[in-house]
Amino acid sequence: MESTRLLLVRHGETAWNADGRLQGHLDIALNDVGRAQARRLAAALADEREPIDIIYSSDLARALQTAQAVADATGAPLIATRALRERDFGAFQGRSFAAIEAELPDEAERWRRRDPDWAPPGAGESLLQFKERITHAVCALAAKNIGRHVAMFTHGGVLDVLYRAATGLGLQDARTWRLDNAAINRLLWTPDGGLTLVGWADSFHLEDEARDERFT
């Protein structure tokens, strides 16, 4: 059966990851740890048994900087796209969950419960809107590159949605999988079967210092 091999990577660490602040569509660059993670990732992917044919990246700096390191190491062409951006958190962007919970406890509770229809104030995306945007974009890119090995550099929330899509889990199911910065995740896409899980959260190329956001 024809298929597309997908290699998915969350961007390297940023200062806001370390501080637990929501980034969403705000354009935050990698910090020193994130740049080191990108270099280690690039070295690992340069030795991939199956070379990467093409790289797609969110156009936000933290993802694009991570992708560029891999493009430089592998020689694969790199295309930036808004379609792979993180969820838009509206007025919550730039703030920590603790601050949001203290000021807007009802909104924070709906977020914590992963209410699929709830959207952050300030024209943020609901989980249902976000899921639709991401699954449509990734499946369209996979269909465009049938038979190829495609790398995508994106964000924690995006990877969460894709894991759920590949495993049949719902948007409100408790998360038991990791979304580490600069770890390697693998899915397979087929025209008939959609997305399926191949491997997840491979971080052999990284050290332990990467810190993760509590909520994505």
C-alpha positions as YAML, in Angstrom:
chain: A
units: angstrom
residues:
- id: 1
  name: MET
  ca: [0.00, 0.00, 0.00]
- id: 2
  name: GLU
  ca: [1.25, 3.49, -0.80]
- id: 3
  name: SER
  ca: [2.24, 5.44, 2.29]
- id: 4
  name: THR
  ca: [4.06, 8.53, 3.54]
- id: 5
  name: ARG
  ca: [6.54, 8.24, 6.39]
- id: 6
  name: LEU
  ca: [6.23, 11.17, 8.78]
- id: 7
  name: LEU
  ca: [8.97, 12.25, 11.17]
- id: 8
  name: LEU
  ca: [7.53, 14.77, 13.62]
- id: 9
  name: VAL
  ca: [9.51, 17.04, 15.94]
- id: 10
  name: ARG
  ca: [8.52, 19.59, 18.53]
- id: 11
  name: HIS
  ca: [10.78, 22.64, 18.44]
- id: 12
  name: GLY
  ca: [13.73, 23.00, 20.81]
- id: 13
  name: GLU
  ca: [13.36, 24.70, 24.17]
- id: 14
  name: THR
  ca: [12.60, 28.40, 24.56]
- id: 15
  name: ALA
  ca: [12.86, 30.64, 27.61]
- id: 16
  name: TRP
  ca: [9.06, 30.61, 27.81]
- id: 17
  name: ASN
  ca: [9.02, 26.79, 27.92]
- id: 18
  name: ALA
  ca: [11.35, 26.97, 30.91]
- id: 19
  name: ASP
  ca: [9.16, 29.63, 32.56]
- id: 20
  name: GLY
  ca: [5.87, 27.80, 31.87]
- id: 21
  name: ARG
  ca: [4.43, 30.60, 29.74]
- id: 22
  name: LEU
  ca: [2.02, 29.97, 26.88]
- id: 23
  name: GLN
  ca: [3.49, 30.81, 23.50]
- id: 24
  name: GLY
  ca: [0.74, 29.95, 21.03]
- id: 25
  name: HIS
  ca: [1.16, 32.13, 17.94]
- id: 26
  name: LEU
  ca: [3.66, 34.48, 19.59]
- id: 27
  name: ASP
  ca: [7.04, 34.29, 17.88]
- id: 28
  name: ILE
  ca: [9.56, 33.22, 20.52]
- id: 29
  name: ALA
  ca: [13.09, 32.14, 19.54]
- id: 30
  name: LEU
  ca: [15.05, 29.18, 20.91]
- id: 31
  name: ASN
  ca: [17.14, 29.68, 24.03]
- id: 32
  name: ASP
  ca: [20.67, 28.28, 24.47]
- id: 33
  name: VAL
  ca: [19.32, 24.87, 25.51]
- id: 34
  name: GLY
  ca: [17.01, 24.81, 22.50]
- id: 35
  name: ARG
  ca: [19.81, 25.65, 20.09]
- id: 36
  name: ALA
  ca: [21.94, 22.87, 21.57]
- id: 37
  name: GLN
  ca: [19.01, 20.45, 21.21]
- id: 38
  name: ALA
  ca: [18.61, 21.46, 17.57]
- id: 39
  name: ARG
  ca: [22.29, 20.75, 16.90]
- id: 40
  name: ARG
  ca: [22.11, 17.31, 18.53]
- id: 41
  name: LEU
  ca: [18.92, 16.51, 16.66]
- id: 42
  name: ALA
  ca: [20.46, 17.59, 13.36]
- id: 43
  name: ALA
  ca: [23.48, 15.35, 13.93]
- id: 44
  name: ALA
  ca: [21.20, 12.39, 14.68]
- id: 45
  name: LEU
  ca: [18.97, 12.93, 11.65]
- id: 46
  name: ALA
  ca: [21.94, 13.39, 9.33]
- id: 47
  name: ASP
  ca: [22.61, 9.69, 10.00]
- id: 48
  name: GLU
  ca: [19.03, 8.51, 9.34]
- id: 49
  name: ARG
  ca: [18.93, 5.13, 7.58]
- id: 50
  name: GLU
  ca: [16.27, 6.54, 5.28]
- id: 51
  name: PRO
  ca: [17.16, 10.08, 4.16]
- id: 52
  name: ILE
  ca: [14.60, 12.84, 4.66]
- id: 53
  name: ASP
  ca: [13.12, 13.94, 1.33]
- id: 54
  name: ILE
  ca: [11.49, 17.21, 2.40]
- id: 55
  name: ILE
  ca: [11.03, 19.29, 5.56]
- id: 56
  name: TYR
  ca: [7.95, 21.30, 6.48]
- id: 57
  name: SER
  ca: [8.02, 23.65, 9.45]
- id: 58
  name: SER
  ca: [5.74, 25.98, 11.32]
- id: 59
  name: ASP
  ca: [6.72, 29.51, 10.34]
- id: 60
  name: LEU
  ca: [7.26, 30.50, 13.99]
- id: 61
  name: ALA
  ca: [10.92, 31.06, 14.87]
- id: 62
  name: ARG
  ca: [11.25, 28.33, 17.49]
- id: 63
  name: ALA
  ca: [10.16, 25.63, 15.03]
- id: 64
  name: LEU
  ca: [11.86, 27.15, 12.00]
- id: 65
  name: GLN
  ca: [15.21, 27.49, 13.78]
- id: 66
  name: THR
  ca: [15.03, 23.81, 14.81]
- id: 67
  name: ALA
  ca: [14.09, 22.78, 11.27]
- id: 68
  name: GLN
  ca: [16.83, 24.88, 9.71]
- id: 69
  name: ALA
  ca: [19.51, 23.06, 11.71]
- id: 70
  name: VAL
  ca: [18.24, 19.75, 10.32]
- id: 71
  name: ALA
  ca: [17.93, 21.13, 6.78]
- id: 72
  name: ASP
  ca: [21.52, 22.32, 6.92]
- id: 73
  name: ALA
  ca: [22.71, 18.91, 8.17]
- id: 74
  name: THR
  ca: [20.69, 16.77, 5.76]
- id: 75
  name: GLY
  ca: [20.42, 18.93, 2.64]
- id: 76
  name: ALA
  ca: [16.65, 18.40, 2.54]
- id: 77
  name: PRO
  ca: [14.60, 21.34, 1.22]
- id: 78
  name: LEU
  ca: [12.73, 23.33, 3.88]
- id: 79
  name: ILE
  ca: [9.28, 24.89, 3.45]
- id: 80
  name: ALA
  ca: [7.71, 27.08, 6.15]
- id: 81
  name: THR
  ca: [3.93, 27.09, 6.60]
- id: 82
  name: ARG
  ca: [1.44, 28.73, 8.96]
- id: 83
  name: ALA
  ca: [-0.62, 25.53, 8.84]
- id: 84
  name: LEU
  ca: [1.70, 23.83, 11.35]
- id: 85
  name: ARG
  ca: [1.51, 26.58, 13.98]
- id: 86
  name: GLU
  ca: [0.62, 25.90, 17.60]
- id: 87
  name: ARG
  ca: [-2.92, 26.42, 18.83]
- id: 88
  name: ASP
  ca: [-3.92, 30.08, 19.05]
- id: 89
  name: PHE
  ca: [-4.43, 30.78, 22.75]
- id: 90
  name: GLY
  ca: [-5.78, 34.27, 22.22]
- id: 91
  name: ALA
  ca: [-5.48, 36.54, 25.25]
- id: 92
  name: PHE
  ca: [-3.83, 33.74, 27.27]
- id: 93
  name: GLN
  ca: [-0.64, 33.92, 25.20]
- id: 94
  name: GLY
  ca: [2.37, 35.12, 27.16]
- id: 95
  name: ARG
  ca: [0.87, 34.10, 30.51]
- id: 96
  name: SER
  ca: [1.34, 31.13, 32.82]
- id: 97
  name: PHE
  ca: [-1.46, 28.75, 33.72]
- id: 98
  name: ALA
  ca: [-1.10, 29.76, 37.37]
- id: 99
  name: ALA
  ca: [-1.73, 33.40, 36.49]
- id: 100
  name: ILE
  ca: [-4.74, 32.50, 34.34]
- id: 101
  name: GLU
  ca: [-6.16, 30.25, 37.06]
- id: 102
  name: ALA
  ca: [-5.83, 33.01, 39.67]
- id: 103
  name: GLU
  ca: [-7.53, 35.64, 37.51]
- id: 104
  name: LEU
  ca: [-10.04, 33.59, 35.50]
- id: 105
  name: PRO
  ca: [-10.75, 30.37, 37.42]
- id: 106
  name: ASP
  ca: [-13.84, 29.41, 35.40]
- id: 107
  name: GLU
  ca: [-12.01, 29.75, 32.08]
- id: 108
  name: ALA
  ca: [-9.01, 27.88, 33.51]
- id: 109
  name: GLU
  ca: [-11.27, 25.01, 34.63]
- id: 110
  name: ARG
  ca: [-12.76, 24.62, 31.15]
- id: 111
  name: TRP
  ca: [-9.25, 24.56, 29.73]
- id: 112
  name: ARG
  ca: [-8.09, 22.02, 32.33]
- id: 113
  name: ARG
  ca: [-11.08, 19.77, 31.46]
- id: 114
  name: ARG
  ca: [-10.16, 20.03, 27.78]
- id: 115
  name: ASP
  ca: [-13.64, 21.22, 26.82]
- id: 116
  name: PRO
  ca: [-13.57, 20.66, 23.03]
- id: 117
  name: ASP
  ca: [-15.86, 23.60, 22.26]
- id: 118
  name: TRP
  ca: [-14.24, 26.14, 24.57]
- id: 119
  name: ALA
  ca: [-11.98, 28.76, 23.02]
- id: 120
  name: PRO
  ca: [-9.62, 31.07, 24.95]
- id: 121
  name: PRO
  ca: [-10.84, 34.68, 25.10]
- id: 122
  name: GLY
  ca: [-9.40, 37.00, 22.49]
- id: 123
  name: ALA
  ca: [-10.27, 34.94, 19.41]
- id: 124
  name: GLY
  ca: [-8.37, 31.82, 20.45]
- id: 125
  name: GLU
  ca: [-8.98, 28.41, 18.85]
- id: 126
  name: SER
  ca: [-11.15, 25.72, 20.39]
- id: 127
  name: LEU
  ca: [-9.71, 22.22, 20.55]
- id: 128
  name: LEU
  ca: [-12.12, 21.13, 17.82]
- id: 129
  name: GLN
  ca: [-11.03, 23.98, 15.54]
- id: 130
  name: PHE
  ca: [-7.39, 23.24, 16.29]
- id: 131
  name: LYS
  ca: [-7.78, 19.51, 15.63]
- id: 132
  name: GLU
  ca: [-9.49, 20.19, 12.31]
- id: 133
  name: ARG
  ca: [-6.80, 22.61, 11.18]
- id: 134
  name: ILE
  ca: [-3.90, 20.34, 12.10]
- id: 135
  name: THR
  ca: [-5.23, 17.01, 10.88]
- id: 136
  name: HIS
  ca: [-6.32, 18.56, 7.58]
- id: 137
  name: ALA
  ca: [-2.92, 20.22, 7.05]
- id: 138
  name: VAL
  ca: [-0.82, 17.16, 7.95]
- id: 139
  name: CYS
  ca: [-2.91, 14.72, 5.92]
- id: 140
  name: ALA
  ca: [-2.86, 17.08, 2.92]
- id: 141
  name: LEU
  ca: [0.93, 17.36, 3.08]
- id: 142
  name: ALA
  ca: [1.24, 13.59, 3.48]
- id: 143
  name: ALA
  ca: [-0.98, 13.00, 0.44]
- id: 144
  name: LYS
  ca: [1.09, 15.47, -1.56]
- id: 145
  name: ASN
  ca: [4.26, 13.51, -0.72]
- id: 146
  name: ILE
  ca: [3.08, 9.91, -1.08]
- id: 147
  name: GLY
  ca: [5.95, 7.44, -0.93]
- id: 148
  name: ARG
  ca: [8.37, 9.95, 0.62]
- id: 149
  name: HIS
  ca: [10.01, 10.47, 4.00]
- id: 150
  name: VAL
  ca: [8.68, 13.79, 5.30]
- id: 151
  name: ALA
  ca: [9.88, 15.68, 8.38]
- id: 152
  name: MET
  ca: [7.60, 18.20, 10.10]
- id: 153
  name: PHE
  ca: [8.76, 20.65, 12.75]
- id: 154
  name: THR
  ca: [5.99, 21.99, 14.90]
- id: 155
  name: HIS
  ca: [4.69, 22.42, 18.48]
- id: 156
  name: GLY
  ca: [3.59, 20.44, 21.52]
- id: 157
  name: GLY
  ca: [-0.13, 20.97, 21.03]
- id: 158
  name: VAL
  ca: [0.15, 19.91, 17.40]
- id: 159
  name: LEU
  ca: [1.90, 16.68, 18.36]
- id: 160
  name: ASP
  ca: [-0.73, 16.00, 21.02]
- id: 161
  name: VAL
  ca: [-3.51, 16.27, 18.41]
- id: 162
  name: LEU
  ca: [-1.63, 14.03, 15.97]
- id: 163
  name: TYR
  ca: [-0.94, 11.36, 18.60]
- id: 164
  name: ARG
  ca: [-4.65, 11.26, 19.41]
- id: 165
  name: ALA
  ca: [-5.57, 11.06, 15.73]
- id: 166
  name: ALA
  ca: [-3.11, 8.21, 15.12]
- id: 167
  name: THR
  ca: [-4.21, 6.16, 18.14]
- id: 168
  name: GLY
  ca: [-7.95, 6.83, 18.09]
- id: 169
  name: LEU
  ca: [-7.94, 8.66, 21.43]
- id: 170
  name: GLY
  ca: [-10.40, 11.47, 22.07]
- id: 171
  name: LEU
  ca: [-9.60, 15.10, 22.74]
- id: 172
  name: GLN
  ca: [-10.58, 14.74, 26.40]
- id: 173
  name: ASP
  ca: [-8.71, 11.50, 27.13]
- id: 174
  name: ALA
  ca: [-5.96, 11.92, 29.72]
- id: 175
  name: ARG
  ca: [-2.50, 12.35, 28.23]
- id: 176
  name: THR
  ca: [-0.05, 9.56, 29.08]
- id: 177
  name: TRP
  ca: [2.51, 10.27, 26.34]
- id: 178
  name: ARG
  ca: [5.41, 12.71, 26.30]
- id: 179
  name: LEU
  ca: [5.79, 15.84, 24.19]
- id: 180
  name: ASP
  ca: [9.47, 16.54, 24.72]
- id: 181
  name: ASN
  ca: [11.30, 19.35, 22.98]
- id: 182
  name: ALA
  ca: [13.36, 18.09, 20.02]
- id: 183
  name: ALA
  ca: [12.39, 14.42, 20.49]
- id: 184
  name: ILE
  ca: [11.71, 12.28, 17.40]
- id: 185
  name: ASN
  ca: [8.18, 10.98, 16.75]
- id: 186
  name: ARG
  ca: [7.10, 8.82, 13.80]
- id: 187
  name: LEU
  ca: [3.74, 8.26, 12.12]
- id: 188
  name: LEU
  ca: [2.66, 6.55, 8.92]
- id: 189
  name: TRP
  ca: [-0.04, 7.97, 6.64]
- id: 190
  name: THR
  ca: [-1.95, 5.96, 4.05]
- id: 191
  name: PRO
  ca: [-4.81, 7.10, 1.81]
- id: 192
  name: ASP
  ca: [-7.16, 4.48, 3.22]
- id: 193
  name: GLY
  ca: [-6.05, 4.29, 6.84]
- id: 194
  name: GLY
  ca: [-5.02, 7.84, 7.65]
- id: 195
  name: LEU
  ca: [-2.48, 8.25, 10.45]
- id: 196
  name: THR
  ca: [-1.02, 5.38, 12.49]
- id: 197
  name: LEU
  ca: [1.59, 5.41, 15.23]
- id: 198
  name: VAL
  ca: [5.07, 4.01, 14.52]
- id: 199
  name: GLY
  ca: [7.25, 5.40, 17.33]
- id: 200
  name: TRP
  ca: [7.10, 8.19, 19.88]
- id: 201
  name: ALA
  ca: [9.30, 10.42, 22.06]
- id: 202
  name: ASP
  ca: [12.69, 9.07, 20.96]
- id: 203
  name: SER
  ca: [15.15, 11.32, 22.79]
- id: 204
  name: PHE
  ca: [18.32, 9.23, 22.73]
- id: 205
  name: HIS
  ca: [20.15, 12.13, 21.09]
- id: 206
  name: LEU
  ca: [19.30, 14.56, 23.89]
- id: 207
  name: GLU
  ca: [20.49, 15.17, 27.39]
- id: 208
  name: ASP
  ca: [18.17, 15.45, 30.39]
- id: 209
  name: GLU
  ca: [18.01, 19.20, 30.74]
- id: 210
  name: ALA
  ca: [15.07, 19.81, 28.41]
- id: 211
  name: ARG
  ca: [12.11, 21.24, 30.29]
- id: 212
  name: ASP
  ca: [8.53, 20.96, 29.16]
- id: 213
  name: GLU
  ca: [5.46, 23.15, 29.43]
- id: 214
  name: ARG
  ca: [2.95, 21.88, 31.92]
- id: 215
  name: PHE
  ca: [0.09, 22.64, 29.58]
- id: 216
  name: THR
  ca: [0.23, 22.81, 25.78]
...
